[in-house]
Phi, psi and omega in degrees: 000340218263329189313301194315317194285303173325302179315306192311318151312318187282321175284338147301281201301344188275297175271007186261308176313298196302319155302337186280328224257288186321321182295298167327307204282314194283309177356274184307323171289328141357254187312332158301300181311317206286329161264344157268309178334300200265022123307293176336285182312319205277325181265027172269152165315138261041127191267119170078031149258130162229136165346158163287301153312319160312266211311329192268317166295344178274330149344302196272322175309286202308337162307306194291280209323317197274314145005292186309300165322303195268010141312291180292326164303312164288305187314307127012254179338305206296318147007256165323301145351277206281299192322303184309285163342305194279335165283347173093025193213095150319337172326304165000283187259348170296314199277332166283343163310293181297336154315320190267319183313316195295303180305320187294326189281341174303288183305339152320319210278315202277291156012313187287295171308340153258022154264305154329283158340283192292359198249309208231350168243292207323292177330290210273035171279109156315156259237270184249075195286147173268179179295337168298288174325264195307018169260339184302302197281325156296341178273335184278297172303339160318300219263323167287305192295335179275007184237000150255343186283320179285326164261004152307270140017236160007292191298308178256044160238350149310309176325299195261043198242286207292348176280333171336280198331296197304308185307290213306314184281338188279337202269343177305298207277356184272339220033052176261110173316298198278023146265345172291313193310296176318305183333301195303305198290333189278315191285345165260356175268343182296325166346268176320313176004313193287328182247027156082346183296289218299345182303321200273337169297314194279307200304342192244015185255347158294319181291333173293312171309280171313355180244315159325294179282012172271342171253019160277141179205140211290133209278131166288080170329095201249028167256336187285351202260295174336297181286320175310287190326318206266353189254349175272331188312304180299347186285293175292354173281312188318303249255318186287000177275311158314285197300352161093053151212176192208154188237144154304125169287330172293288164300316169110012193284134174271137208248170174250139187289045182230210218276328181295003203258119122249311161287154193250136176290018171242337189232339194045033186283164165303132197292320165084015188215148168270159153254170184206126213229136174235000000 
């Protein structure tokens, strides 16, 4: 029972990735499409009105992707999790775990800092500013977006140390190549991130991710091999003792069956069986 309930675990986690992974990769060609349609609509005649209906579907998508998203996120999680357990390498899932910590502190951070802005510069823009003023004040919103792009920056390349970690152990302990691959490709597009390449490398280190866990397969229980191997060798050794003859379990050389055989004559390994001749 306990082997069953372990598979069973691995084919949940085995598709709950695999399902996260697919998504992470279709998502963005979505949301591509989804915006030239509403280029299209907008240089289409009438030039720049879109429809009520355009603007509420497109409303209800980018609502359902994030629904969808954070959805998809827990499986992910859950993913990993049960991987971790099943190979025994917490690692898996604390780095992706320490992954979520990091995002959650970009959005604070980045949060923080535009609440400042709207709380301590917007309010106190003078009525009618002179250019002095409005250079104070431009300089000042410069100096916030640029200490958020920078530790944004930072955070998601820590981000992506840690999805490093987490593939490279699951593609270790799994022997699947294309979760180290997904790794490689997600931590140089966090890299890149800045000159716009890298957005497209993590996108495609998901297609990879997604062919990995579609090529995981449930680990071959090698003390259950063992034993099977050791209780039949013994079965058929038992069984040729009776009948008066006996085989070597190493070589297979048949030996003579008396008090004096503890060893095979071809090899001179141990017999491993007493006899007892009547």
């Amino acid at each position: 029972m306990g082997i069953e309930v372990k598979v069973l675990t691995f084919n949940l986690a085995k598709k709950c990735g695999y399902i996260s992974s697919a998504y992470y990769f279709i998502a963005p060609i979505v949301a591509f499409l989804m915006v030239i349609a509403l280029i299209y609509q907008a240089v289409s005649p009438p030039i720049g009105e879109i429809s009520p209906f355009t603007l509420g579907a497109i409303t209800g998508y980018y609502v359902t992707m994030i629904i969808v998203s954070i959805i998809a996120f827990i499986l992910f999680l859950t993913s990993m999790y049960k991987l971790s357990k099943y190979y025994n390498e917490p690692k898996i899932f604390k780095n992706i775990l320490y992954s979520f910590l990091i995002s959650i502190l970009i959005t604070s951070i980045t949060l923080g800092i535009l609440m400042y802005l709207t709380t301590s510069i917007v309010p106190h823009l003078p009525a009618n500013p002179t250019p002095a003023t409005i250079d104070v004040y431009v300089e000042q919103l410069l100096m916030s977006g640029i200490a958020i792009l920078s530790i944004s920056f930072i955070c998601l390349i820590i981000n992506g140390f840690f999805y490093w970690q987490a593939f490279s152990k699951l593609g270790e302990k799994s022997g699947v190549d294309s979760f180290k691959t997904a790794g490689t490709l997600y931590i140089i597009g966090t890299a890149l991130c800045i000159v716009g390449v890298g957005a497209i490398l993590i996108w495609i280190s998901w297609l990879f991710a997604a062919n990995g866990y579609r090529r995981l397969q449930p680990q071959t229980t090698s003390s259950a091999i063992d034993y099977t191997a050791s209780t039949t060798a013994a079965y058929s050794t038992t069984s040729d003792t009776i009948s008066g003859k006996i085989y070597c379990s190493y070589c297979g050389t048949e030996s003579i069956t008396d008090n004096s055989s503890t060893y095979c004559s071809h090899c001179g390994k141990p017999l491993h069986t007493e006899q007892t001749n009547t």
